[in-house]
PDB file of C-alpha atoms in Angstrom:
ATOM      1  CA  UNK A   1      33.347  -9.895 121.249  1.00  0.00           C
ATOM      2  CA  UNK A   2      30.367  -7.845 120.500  1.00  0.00           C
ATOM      3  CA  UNK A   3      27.813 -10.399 121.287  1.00  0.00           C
ATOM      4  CA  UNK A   4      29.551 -11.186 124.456  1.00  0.00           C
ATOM      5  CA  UNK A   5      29.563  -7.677 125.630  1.00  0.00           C
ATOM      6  CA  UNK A   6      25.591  -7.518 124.749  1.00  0.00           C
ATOM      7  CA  UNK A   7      25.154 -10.697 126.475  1.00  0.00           C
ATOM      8  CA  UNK A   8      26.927  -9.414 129.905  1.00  0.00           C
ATOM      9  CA  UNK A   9      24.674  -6.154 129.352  1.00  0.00           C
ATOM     10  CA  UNK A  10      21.427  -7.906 129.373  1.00  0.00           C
ATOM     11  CA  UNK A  11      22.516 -10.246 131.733  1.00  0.00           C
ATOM     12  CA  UNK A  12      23.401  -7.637 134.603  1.00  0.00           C
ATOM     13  CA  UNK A  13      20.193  -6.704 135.799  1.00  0.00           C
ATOM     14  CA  UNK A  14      19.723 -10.105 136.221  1.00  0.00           C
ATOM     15  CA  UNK A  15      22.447 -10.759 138.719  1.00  0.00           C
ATOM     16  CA  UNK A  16      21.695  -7.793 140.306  1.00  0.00           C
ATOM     17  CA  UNK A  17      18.080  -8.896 141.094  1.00  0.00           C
ATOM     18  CA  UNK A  18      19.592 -12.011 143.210  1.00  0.00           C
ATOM     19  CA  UNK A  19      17.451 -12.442 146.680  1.00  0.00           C
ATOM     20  CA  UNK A  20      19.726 -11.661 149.421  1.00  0.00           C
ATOM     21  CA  UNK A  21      17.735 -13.512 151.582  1.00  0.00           C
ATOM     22  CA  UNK A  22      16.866 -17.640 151.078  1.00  0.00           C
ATOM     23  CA  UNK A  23      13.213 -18.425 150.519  1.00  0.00           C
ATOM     24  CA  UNK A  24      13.129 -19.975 154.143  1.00  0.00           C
ATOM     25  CA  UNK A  25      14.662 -16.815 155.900  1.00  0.00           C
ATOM     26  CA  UNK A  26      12.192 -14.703 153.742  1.00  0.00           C
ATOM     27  CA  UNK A  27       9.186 -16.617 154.884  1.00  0.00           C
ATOM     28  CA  UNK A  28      10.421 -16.269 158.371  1.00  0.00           C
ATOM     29  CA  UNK A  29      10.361 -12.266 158.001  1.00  0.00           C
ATOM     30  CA  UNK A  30       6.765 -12.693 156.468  1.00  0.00           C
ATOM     31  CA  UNK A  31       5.792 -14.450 159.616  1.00  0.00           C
ATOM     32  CA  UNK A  32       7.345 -11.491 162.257  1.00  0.00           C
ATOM     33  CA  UNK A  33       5.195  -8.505 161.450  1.00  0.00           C
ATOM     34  CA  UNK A  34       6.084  -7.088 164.865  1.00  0.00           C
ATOM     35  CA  UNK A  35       8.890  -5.058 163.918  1.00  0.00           C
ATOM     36  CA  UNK A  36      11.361  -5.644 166.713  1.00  0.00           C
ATOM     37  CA  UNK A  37      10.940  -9.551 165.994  1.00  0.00           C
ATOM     38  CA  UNK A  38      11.993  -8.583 162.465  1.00  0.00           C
ATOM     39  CA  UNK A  39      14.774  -6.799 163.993  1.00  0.00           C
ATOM     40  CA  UNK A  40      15.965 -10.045 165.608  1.00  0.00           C
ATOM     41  CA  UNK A  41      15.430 -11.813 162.276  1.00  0.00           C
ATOM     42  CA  UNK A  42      17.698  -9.427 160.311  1.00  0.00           C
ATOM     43  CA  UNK A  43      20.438  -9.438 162.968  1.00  0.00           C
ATOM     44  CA  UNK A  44      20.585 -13.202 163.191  1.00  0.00           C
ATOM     45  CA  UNK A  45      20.920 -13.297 159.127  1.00  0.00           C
ATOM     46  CA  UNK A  46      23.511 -11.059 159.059  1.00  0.00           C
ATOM     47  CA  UNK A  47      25.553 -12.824 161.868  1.00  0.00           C
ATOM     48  CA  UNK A  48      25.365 -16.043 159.779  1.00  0.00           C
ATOM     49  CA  UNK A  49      26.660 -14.368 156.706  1.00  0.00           C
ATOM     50  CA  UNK A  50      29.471 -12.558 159.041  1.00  0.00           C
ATOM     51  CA  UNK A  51      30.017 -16.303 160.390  1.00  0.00           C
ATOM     52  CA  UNK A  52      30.012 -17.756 156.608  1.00  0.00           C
ATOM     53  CA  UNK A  53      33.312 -15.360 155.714  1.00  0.00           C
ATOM     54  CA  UNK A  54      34.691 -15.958 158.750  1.00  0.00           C
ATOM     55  CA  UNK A  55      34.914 -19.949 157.941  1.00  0.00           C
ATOM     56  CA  UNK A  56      35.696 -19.514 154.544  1.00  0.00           C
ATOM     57  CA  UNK A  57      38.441 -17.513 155.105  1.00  0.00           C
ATOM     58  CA  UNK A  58      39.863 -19.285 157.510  1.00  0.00           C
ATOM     59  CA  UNK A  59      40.772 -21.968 154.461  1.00  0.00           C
ATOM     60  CA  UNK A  60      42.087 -21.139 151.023  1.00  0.00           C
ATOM     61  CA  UNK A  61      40.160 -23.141 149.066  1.00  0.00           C
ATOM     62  CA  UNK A  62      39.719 -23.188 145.313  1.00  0.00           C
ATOM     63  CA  UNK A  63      35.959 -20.942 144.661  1.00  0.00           C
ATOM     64  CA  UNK A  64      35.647 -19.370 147.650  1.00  0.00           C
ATOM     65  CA  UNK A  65      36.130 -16.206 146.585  1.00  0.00           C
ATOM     66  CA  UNK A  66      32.863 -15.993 144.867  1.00  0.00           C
ATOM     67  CA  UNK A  67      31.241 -17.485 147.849  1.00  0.00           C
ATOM     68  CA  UNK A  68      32.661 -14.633 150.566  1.00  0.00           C
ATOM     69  CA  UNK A  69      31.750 -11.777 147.753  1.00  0.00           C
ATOM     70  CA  UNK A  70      27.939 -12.886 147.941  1.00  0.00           C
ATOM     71  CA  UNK A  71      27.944 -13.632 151.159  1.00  0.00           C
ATOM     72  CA  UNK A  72      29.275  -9.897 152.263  1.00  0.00           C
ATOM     73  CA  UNK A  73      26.905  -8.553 149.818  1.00  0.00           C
ATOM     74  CA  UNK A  74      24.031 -10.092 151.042  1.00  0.00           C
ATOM     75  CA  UNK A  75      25.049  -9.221 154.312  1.00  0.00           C
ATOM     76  CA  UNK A  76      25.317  -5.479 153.606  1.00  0.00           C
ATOM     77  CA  UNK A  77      21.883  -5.372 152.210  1.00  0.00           C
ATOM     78  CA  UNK A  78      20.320  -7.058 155.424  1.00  0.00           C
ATOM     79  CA  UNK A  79      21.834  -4.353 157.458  1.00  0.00           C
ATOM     80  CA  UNK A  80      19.712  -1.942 154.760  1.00  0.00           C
ATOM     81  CA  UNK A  81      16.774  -4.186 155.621  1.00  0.00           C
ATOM     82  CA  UNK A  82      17.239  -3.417 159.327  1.00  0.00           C
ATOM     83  CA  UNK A  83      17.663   0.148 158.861  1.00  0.00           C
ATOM     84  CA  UNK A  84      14.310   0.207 156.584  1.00  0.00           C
ATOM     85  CA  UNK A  85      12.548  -1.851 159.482  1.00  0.00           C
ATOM     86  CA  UNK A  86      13.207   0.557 161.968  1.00  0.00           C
ATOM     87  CA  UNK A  87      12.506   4.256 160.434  1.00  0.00           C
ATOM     88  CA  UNK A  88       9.433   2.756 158.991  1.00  0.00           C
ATOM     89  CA  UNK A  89       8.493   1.347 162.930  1.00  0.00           C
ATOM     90  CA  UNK A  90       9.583   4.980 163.892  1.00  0.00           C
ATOM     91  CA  UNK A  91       7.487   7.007 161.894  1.00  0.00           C
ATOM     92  CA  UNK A  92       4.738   4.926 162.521  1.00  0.00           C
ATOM     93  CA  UNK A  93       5.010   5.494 166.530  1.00  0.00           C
ATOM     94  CA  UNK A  94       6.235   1.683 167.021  1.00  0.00           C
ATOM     95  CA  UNK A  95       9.068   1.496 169.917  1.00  0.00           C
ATOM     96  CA  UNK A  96      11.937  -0.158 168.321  1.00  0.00           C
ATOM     97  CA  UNK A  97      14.740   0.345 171.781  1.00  0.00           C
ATOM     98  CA  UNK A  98      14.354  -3.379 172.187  1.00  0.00           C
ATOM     99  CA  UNK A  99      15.049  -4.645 168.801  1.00  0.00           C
ATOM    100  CA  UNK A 100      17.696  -1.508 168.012  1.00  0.00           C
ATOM    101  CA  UNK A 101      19.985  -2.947 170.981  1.00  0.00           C
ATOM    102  CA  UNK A 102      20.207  -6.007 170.188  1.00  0.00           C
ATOM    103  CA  UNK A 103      21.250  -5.256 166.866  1.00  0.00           C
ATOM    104  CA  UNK A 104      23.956  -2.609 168.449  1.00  0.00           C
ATOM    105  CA  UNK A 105      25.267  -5.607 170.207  1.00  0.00           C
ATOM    106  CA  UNK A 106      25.356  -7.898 167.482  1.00  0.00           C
ATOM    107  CA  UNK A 107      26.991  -4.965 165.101  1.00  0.00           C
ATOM    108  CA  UNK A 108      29.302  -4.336 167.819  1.00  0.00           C
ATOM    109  CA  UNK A 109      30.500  -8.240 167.690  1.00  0.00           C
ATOM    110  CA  UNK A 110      30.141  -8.337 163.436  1.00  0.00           C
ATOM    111  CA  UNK A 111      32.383  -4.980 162.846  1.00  0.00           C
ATOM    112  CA  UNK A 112      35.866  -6.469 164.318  1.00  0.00           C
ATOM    113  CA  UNK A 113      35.643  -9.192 162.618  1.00  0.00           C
ATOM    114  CA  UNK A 114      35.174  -7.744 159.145  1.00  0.00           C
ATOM    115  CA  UNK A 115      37.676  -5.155 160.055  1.00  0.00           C
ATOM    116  CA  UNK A 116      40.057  -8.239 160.835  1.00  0.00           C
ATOM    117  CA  UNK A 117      39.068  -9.761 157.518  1.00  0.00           C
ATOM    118  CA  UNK A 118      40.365  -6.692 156.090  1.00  0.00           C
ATOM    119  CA  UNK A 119      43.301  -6.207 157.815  1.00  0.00           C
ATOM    120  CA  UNK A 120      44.503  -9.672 156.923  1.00  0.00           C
ATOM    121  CA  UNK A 121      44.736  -9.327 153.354  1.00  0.00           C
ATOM    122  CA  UNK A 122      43.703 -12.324 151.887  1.00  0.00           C
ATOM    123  CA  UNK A 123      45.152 -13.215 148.777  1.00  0.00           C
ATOM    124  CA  UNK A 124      41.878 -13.339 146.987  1.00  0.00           C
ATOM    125  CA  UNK A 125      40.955 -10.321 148.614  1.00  0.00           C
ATOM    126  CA  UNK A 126      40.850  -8.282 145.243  1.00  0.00           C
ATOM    127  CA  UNK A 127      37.728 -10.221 144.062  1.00  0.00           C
ATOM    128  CA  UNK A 128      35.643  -9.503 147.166  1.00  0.00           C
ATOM    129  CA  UNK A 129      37.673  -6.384 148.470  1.00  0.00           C
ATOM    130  CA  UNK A 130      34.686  -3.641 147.120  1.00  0.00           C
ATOM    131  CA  UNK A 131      31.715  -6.034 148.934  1.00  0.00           C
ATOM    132  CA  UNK A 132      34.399  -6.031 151.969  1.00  0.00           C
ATOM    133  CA  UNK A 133      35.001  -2.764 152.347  1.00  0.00           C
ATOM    134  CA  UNK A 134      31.023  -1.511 151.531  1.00  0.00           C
ATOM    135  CA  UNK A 135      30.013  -4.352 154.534  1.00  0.00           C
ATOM    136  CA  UNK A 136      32.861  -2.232 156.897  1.00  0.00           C
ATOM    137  CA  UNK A 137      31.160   0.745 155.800  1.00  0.00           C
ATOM    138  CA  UNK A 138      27.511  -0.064 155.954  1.00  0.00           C
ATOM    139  CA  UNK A 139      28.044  -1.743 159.743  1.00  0.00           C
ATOM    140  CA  UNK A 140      29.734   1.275 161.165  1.00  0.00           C
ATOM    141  CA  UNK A 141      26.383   3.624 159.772  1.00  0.00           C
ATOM    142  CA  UNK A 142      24.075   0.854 160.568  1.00  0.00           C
ATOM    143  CA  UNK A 143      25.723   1.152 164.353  1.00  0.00           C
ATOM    144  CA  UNK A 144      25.722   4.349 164.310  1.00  0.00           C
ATOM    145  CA  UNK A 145      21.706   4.814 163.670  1.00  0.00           C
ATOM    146  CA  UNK A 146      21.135   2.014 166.289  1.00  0.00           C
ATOM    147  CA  UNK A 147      22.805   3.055 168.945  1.00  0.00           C
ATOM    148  CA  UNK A 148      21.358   7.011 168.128  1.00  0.00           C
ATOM    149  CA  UNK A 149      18.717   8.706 170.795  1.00  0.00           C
ATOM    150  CA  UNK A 150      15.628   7.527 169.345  1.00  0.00           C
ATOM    151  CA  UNK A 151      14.258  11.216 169.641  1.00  0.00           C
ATOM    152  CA  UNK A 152      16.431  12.432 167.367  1.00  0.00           C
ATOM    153  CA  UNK A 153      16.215   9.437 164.900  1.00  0.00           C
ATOM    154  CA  UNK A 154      12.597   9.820 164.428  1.00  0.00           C
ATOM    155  CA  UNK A 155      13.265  13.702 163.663  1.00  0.00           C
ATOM    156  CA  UNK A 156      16.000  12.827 161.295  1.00  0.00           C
ATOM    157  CA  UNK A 157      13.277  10.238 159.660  1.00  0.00           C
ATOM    158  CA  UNK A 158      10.463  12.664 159.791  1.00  0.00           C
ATOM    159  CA  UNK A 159      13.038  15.687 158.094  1.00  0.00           C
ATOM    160  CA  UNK A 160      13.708  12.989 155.721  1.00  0.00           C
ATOM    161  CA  UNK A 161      10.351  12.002 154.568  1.00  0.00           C
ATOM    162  CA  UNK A 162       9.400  15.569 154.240  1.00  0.00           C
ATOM    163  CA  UNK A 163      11.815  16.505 152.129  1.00  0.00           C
ATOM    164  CA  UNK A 164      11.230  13.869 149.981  1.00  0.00           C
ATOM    165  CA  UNK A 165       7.353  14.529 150.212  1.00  0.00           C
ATOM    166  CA  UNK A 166       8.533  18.477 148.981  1.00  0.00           C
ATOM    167  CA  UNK A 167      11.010  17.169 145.948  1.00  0.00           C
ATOM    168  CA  UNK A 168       8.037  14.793 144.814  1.00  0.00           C
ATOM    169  CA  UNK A 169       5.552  18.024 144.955  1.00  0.00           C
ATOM    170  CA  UNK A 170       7.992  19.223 143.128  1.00  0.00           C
ATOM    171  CA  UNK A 171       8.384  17.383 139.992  1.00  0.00           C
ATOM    172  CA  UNK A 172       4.678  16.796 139.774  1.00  0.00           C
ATOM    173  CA  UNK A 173       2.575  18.487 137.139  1.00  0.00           C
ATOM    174  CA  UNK A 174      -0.347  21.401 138.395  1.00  0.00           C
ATOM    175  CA  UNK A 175      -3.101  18.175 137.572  1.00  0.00           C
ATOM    176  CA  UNK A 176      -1.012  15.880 139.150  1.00  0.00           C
ATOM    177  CA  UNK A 177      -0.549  17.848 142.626  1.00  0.00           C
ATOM    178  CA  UNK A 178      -4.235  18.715 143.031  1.00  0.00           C
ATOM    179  CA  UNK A 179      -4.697  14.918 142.348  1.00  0.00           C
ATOM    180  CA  UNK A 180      -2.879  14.156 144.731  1.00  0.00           C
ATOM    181  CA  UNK A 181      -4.191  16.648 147.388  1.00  0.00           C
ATOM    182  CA  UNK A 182      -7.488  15.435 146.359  1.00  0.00           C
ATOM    183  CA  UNK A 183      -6.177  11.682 147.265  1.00  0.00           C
ATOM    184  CA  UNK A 184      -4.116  13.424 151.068  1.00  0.00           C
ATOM    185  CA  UNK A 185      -8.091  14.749 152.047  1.00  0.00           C
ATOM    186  CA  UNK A 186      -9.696  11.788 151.277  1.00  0.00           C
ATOM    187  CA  UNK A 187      -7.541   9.590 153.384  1.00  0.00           C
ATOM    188  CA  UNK A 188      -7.439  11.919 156.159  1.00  0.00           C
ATOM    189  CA  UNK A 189     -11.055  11.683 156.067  1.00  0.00           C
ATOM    190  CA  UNK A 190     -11.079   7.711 156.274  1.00  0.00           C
ATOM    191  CA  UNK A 191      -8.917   7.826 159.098  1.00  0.00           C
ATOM    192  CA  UNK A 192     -11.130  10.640 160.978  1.00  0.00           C
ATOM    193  CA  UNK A 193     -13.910   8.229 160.216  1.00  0.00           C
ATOM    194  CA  UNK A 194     -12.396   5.108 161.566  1.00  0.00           C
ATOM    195  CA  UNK A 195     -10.894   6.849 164.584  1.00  0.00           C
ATOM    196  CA  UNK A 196     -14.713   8.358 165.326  1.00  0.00           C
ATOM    197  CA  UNK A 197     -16.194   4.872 164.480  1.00  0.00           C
ATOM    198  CA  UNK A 198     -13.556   3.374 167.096  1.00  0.00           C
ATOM    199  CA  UNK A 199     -14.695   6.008 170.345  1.00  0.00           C
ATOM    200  CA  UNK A 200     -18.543   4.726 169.715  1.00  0.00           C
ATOM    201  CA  UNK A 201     -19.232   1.995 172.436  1.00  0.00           C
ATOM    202  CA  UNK A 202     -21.823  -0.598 170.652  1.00  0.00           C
ATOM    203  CA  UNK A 203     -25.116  -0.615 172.837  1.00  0.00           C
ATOM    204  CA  UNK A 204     -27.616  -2.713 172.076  1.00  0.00           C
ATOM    205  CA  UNK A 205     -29.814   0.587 173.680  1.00  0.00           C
ATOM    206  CA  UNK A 206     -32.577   2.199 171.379  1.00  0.00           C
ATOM    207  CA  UNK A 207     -31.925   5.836 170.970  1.00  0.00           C
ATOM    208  CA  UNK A 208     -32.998   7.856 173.998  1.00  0.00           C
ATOM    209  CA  UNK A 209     -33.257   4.868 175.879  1.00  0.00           C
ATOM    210  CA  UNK A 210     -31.511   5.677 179.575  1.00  0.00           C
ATOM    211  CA  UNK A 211     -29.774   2.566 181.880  1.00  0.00           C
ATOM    212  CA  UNK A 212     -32.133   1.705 184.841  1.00  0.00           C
ATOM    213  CA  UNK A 213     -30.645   3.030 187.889  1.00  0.00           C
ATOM    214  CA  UNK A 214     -28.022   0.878 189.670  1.00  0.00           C
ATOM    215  CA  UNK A 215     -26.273   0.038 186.180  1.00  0.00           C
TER     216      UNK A 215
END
């Protein structure tokens, strides 16, 4: 009994590590780097999962239990995905209104459905009910954010990130925080450099050389 409980230990992390994406669908999200086309991605994925529990539960059928858990799972943490896609697009100036509503609309369509699911009370349902309930629960605040006034999102983001930024500080050594500082001015001076670097037409002109009149 001991070596079985041992085993399940070390074997946890394992199953927790599971991609919640297929290796096709992740190369597909490699390919959209514009981050309203990842949007679209996300949202399709996560209607096929919402689809997937929808047709197995429309059967009883021996296994299927395990099938509608890691489907709903998976679907919860694409909805996480989405989320991540868009505060990261916000904070770095990137409009996201396109990509947010259409995944309002498709969250709009997902959320009855799951509710439904729940309502119906499957008799499986214990064995998937947690994964049910979190997908009910992660739609409705995944909804929520897309459908929010994008000026206040990117606020919310920004307060966020700051506060993090502070807590870090925080828990940093005296050594470590001037390291870092040291790390803050030196990128800040990359990026003045680049930006300067950027506003300088190339000429093929010597210096001091003037364009003939007329040009």
């Amino acid at each position: 009994m001991k070596t079985l409980l041992c085993w399940l230990l070390l074997a946890a992390p394992v199953a927790a590590q599971r991609d919640f994406l297929t290796a096709d669908e992740t190369d597909q999200i490699k390919e959209a780097q514009e981050p309203n086309a990842r949007l679209k991605l996300y949202a399709d994925f996560a209607k096929q999962r919402v689809e997937l529990v929808k047709s197995l539960l429309s059967k009883e059928k021996a296994g299927r239990s395990i099938l509608i858990h890691d489907a709903l799972e998976d679907y919860s943490k694409i909805l996480d995905a989405i989320d991540d896609v868009a505060d990261d697009a916000i904070t770095r100036k990137v409009d996201v209104k396109l990509g947010l509503t259409l995944v309002a609309t498709e969250e709009k369509e997902m959320l009855p459905i799951l509710k439904k699911a729940q309502d119906s009370q499957p008799k499986d349902m214990e064995r998937y009910a947690f994964a049910l309930t979190q997908a009910v629960e992660t739609t409705g605040d995944s909804l929520e954010l897309a459908m929010q006034d994008l000026g206040k999102r990117t606020k919310d983001v920004e307060a966020r990130q700051e506060k993090q930024k502070r807590t870090l500080e925080e828990s940093m050594t005296p050594a470590e925080r001037e390291g870092k500082q040291a790390d803050d001015k030196k990128a800040v001076a990359e990026e003045q450099k680049k930006e300067q670097q950027k506003k300088k037409a190339p000429t093929l002109m010597r210096p001091g050389e003037k364009k003939p009149d007329g040009q």
